[in-house]
PDB file of C-alpha atoms in Angstrom:
ATOM      1  CA  MET A 965    -114.293 253.264 172.726  1.00 87.00           C
ATOM      2  CA  SER A 966    -113.313 254.027 168.960  1.00 92.00           C
ATOM      3  CA  LEU A 967    -110.285 253.837 167.875  1.00 89.00           C
ATOM      4  CA  SER A 968    -111.358 258.179 166.764  1.00 95.00           C
ATOM      5  CA  GLU A 969    -112.233 258.654 170.436  1.00 95.00           C
ATOM      6  CA  GLN A 970    -109.027 257.151 172.112  1.00 93.00           C
ATOM      7  CA  LEU A 971    -106.681 259.313 169.337  1.00 92.00           C
ATOM      8  CA  ILE A 972    -108.808 262.100 170.558  1.00 96.00           C
ATOM      9  CA  ARG A 973    -108.391 261.255 174.272  1.00 95.00           C
ATOM     10  CA  TRP A 974    -105.074 260.484 174.009  1.00 93.00           C
ATOM     11  CA  ARG A 975    -104.205 263.904 172.104  1.00 94.00           C
ATOM     12  CA  ARG A 976    -106.109 266.114 175.007  1.00 96.00           C
ATOM     13  CA  GLU A 977    -103.622 263.918 177.647  1.00 94.00           C
ATOM     14  CA  LEU A 978    -100.177 264.915 175.516  1.00 93.00           C
ATOM     15  CA  HIS A 979    -101.242 268.738 175.414  1.00 93.00           C
ATOM     16  CA  GLN A 980    -102.228 268.637 179.022  1.00 94.00           C
ATOM     17  CA  TYR A 981     -98.408 267.701 179.823  1.00 93.00           C
ATOM     18  CA  PRO A 982     -96.261 269.281 177.393  1.00 94.00           C
ATOM     19  CA  GLU A 983     -92.419 268.814 177.443  1.00 96.00           C
ATOM     20  CA  LEU A 984     -89.748 271.304 175.327  1.00 95.00           C
ATOM     21  CA  SER A 985     -87.704 269.763 172.887  1.00 94.00           C
ATOM     22  CA  LEU A 986     -84.736 266.878 174.589  1.00 94.00           C
ATOM     23  CA  GLN A 987     -86.711 266.666 177.671  1.00 95.00           C
ATOM     24  CA  GLU A 988     -90.183 264.380 176.356  1.00 96.00           C
ATOM     25  CA  VAL A 989     -89.265 261.789 178.846  1.00 96.00           C
ATOM     26  CA  ASP A 990     -92.764 261.259 179.919  1.00 96.00           C
ATOM     27  CA  THR A 991     -94.176 261.858 177.050  1.00 96.00           C
ATOM     28  CA  THR A 992     -92.129 258.642 175.518  1.00 96.00           C
ATOM     29  CA  ALA A 993     -93.596 257.078 178.471  1.00 96.00           C
ATOM     30  CA  ARG A 994     -97.030 257.508 177.699  1.00 96.00           C
ATOM     31  CA  ILE A 995     -96.540 256.723 173.751  1.00 95.00           C
ATOM     32  CA  GLY A 996     -94.595 253.439 174.917  1.00 94.00           C
ATOM     33  CA  ASP A 997     -97.464 252.492 176.981  1.00 96.00           C
ATOM     34  CA  TRP A 998    -100.734 252.802 174.758  1.00 94.00           C
ATOM     35  CA  LEU A 999     -98.261 251.142 171.788  1.00 93.00           C
ATOM     36  CA  GLN A1000     -97.771 248.447 174.643  1.00 94.00           C
ATOM     37  CA  SER A1001    -101.426 248.155 175.554  1.00 93.00           C
ATOM     38  CA  GLY A1002    -102.422 247.688 172.096  1.00 90.00           C
ATOM     39  CA  GLY A1003     -99.871 244.833 171.271  1.00 91.00           C
ATOM     40  CA  ILE A1004     -97.379 246.729 169.563  1.00 92.00           C
ATOM     41  CA  SER A1005     -93.728 246.340 170.431  1.00 90.00           C
ATOM     42  CA  LEU A1006     -91.012 248.568 170.697  1.00 93.00           C
ATOM     43  CA  LEU A1007     -87.401 248.123 169.216  1.00 93.00           C
ATOM     44  CA  PRO A1008     -84.489 249.279 171.397  1.00 94.00           C
ATOM     45  CA  TYR A1009     -83.773 252.965 171.299  1.00 90.00           C
ATOM     46  CA  GLU A1010     -80.627 254.509 172.515  1.00 91.00           C
ATOM     47  CA  LEU A1011     -82.329 258.198 173.246  1.00 90.00           C
ATOM     48  CA  LYS A1012     -84.541 258.527 176.596  1.00 91.00           C
ATOM     49  CA  THR A1013     -86.912 260.566 174.375  1.00 94.00           C
ATOM     50  CA  GLY A1014     -88.902 259.117 171.403  1.00 93.00           C
ATOM     51  CA  ALA A1015     -90.099 255.212 170.401  1.00 93.00           C
ATOM     52  CA  VAL A1016     -89.648 252.884 167.678  1.00 93.00           C
ATOM     53  CA  ALA A1017     -92.453 250.213 166.834  1.00 92.00           C
ATOM     54  CA  GLU A1018     -93.102 247.620 164.725  1.00 89.00           C
ATOM     55  CA  VAL A1019     -96.390 246.752 163.355  1.00 88.00           C
ATOM     56  CA  GLY A1020     -96.044 243.123 160.958  1.00 86.00           C
ATOM     57  CA  SER A1021     -93.618 242.279 158.750  1.00 85.00           C
ATOM     58  CA  GLY A1022     -92.893 241.880 155.111  1.00 88.00           C
ATOM     59  CA  ASP A1023     -91.172 242.868 152.414  1.00 93.00           C
ATOM     60  CA  LYS A1024     -92.628 246.404 151.994  1.00 91.00           C
ATOM     61  CA  VAL A1025     -93.160 248.705 154.738  1.00 86.00           C
ATOM     62  CA  ILE A1026     -94.575 252.035 155.768  1.00 86.00           C
ATOM     63  CA  ALA A1027     -92.474 254.695 158.130  1.00 88.00           C
ATOM     64  CA  LEU A1028     -94.608 257.159 160.315  1.00 88.00           C
ATOM     65  CA  ARG A1029     -92.801 259.963 161.979  1.00 91.00           C
ATOM     66  CA  ALA A1030     -93.908 262.704 164.632  1.00 91.00           C
ATOM     67  CA  ASP A1031     -92.499 265.461 166.401  1.00 93.00           C
ATOM     68  CA  ILE A1032     -93.690 265.190 170.424  1.00 94.00           C
ATOM     69  CA  ASP A1033     -92.280 267.759 171.656  1.00 95.00           C
ATOM     70  CA  ALA A1034     -93.850 271.011 172.917  1.00 93.00           C
ATOM     71  CA  LEU A1035     -92.989 274.398 171.951  1.00 90.00           C
ATOM     72  CA  PRO A1036     -92.703 277.677 174.556  1.00 86.00           C
ATOM     73  CA  ILE A1037     -95.386 279.878 174.484  1.00 84.00           C
ATOM     74  CA  GLU A1038     -95.289 282.955 176.443  1.00 79.00           C
TER      75      GLU A1038
END
């Protein structure tokens, strides 16, 4: 499976199980599992929702951030 296909699969899976803000415990677990399955280590994070990971090392870094909560829609 290509990276593009895998990312589409993950996006579709996340959209099947939406979680509201500060309730994204299952979403956080899924993201952690996906990162670790790719050999990416998670860093300690005090909150129950959200994840922090570090890939590689060096003087220059890039930070990525994304919201993972869903919005209530009627």
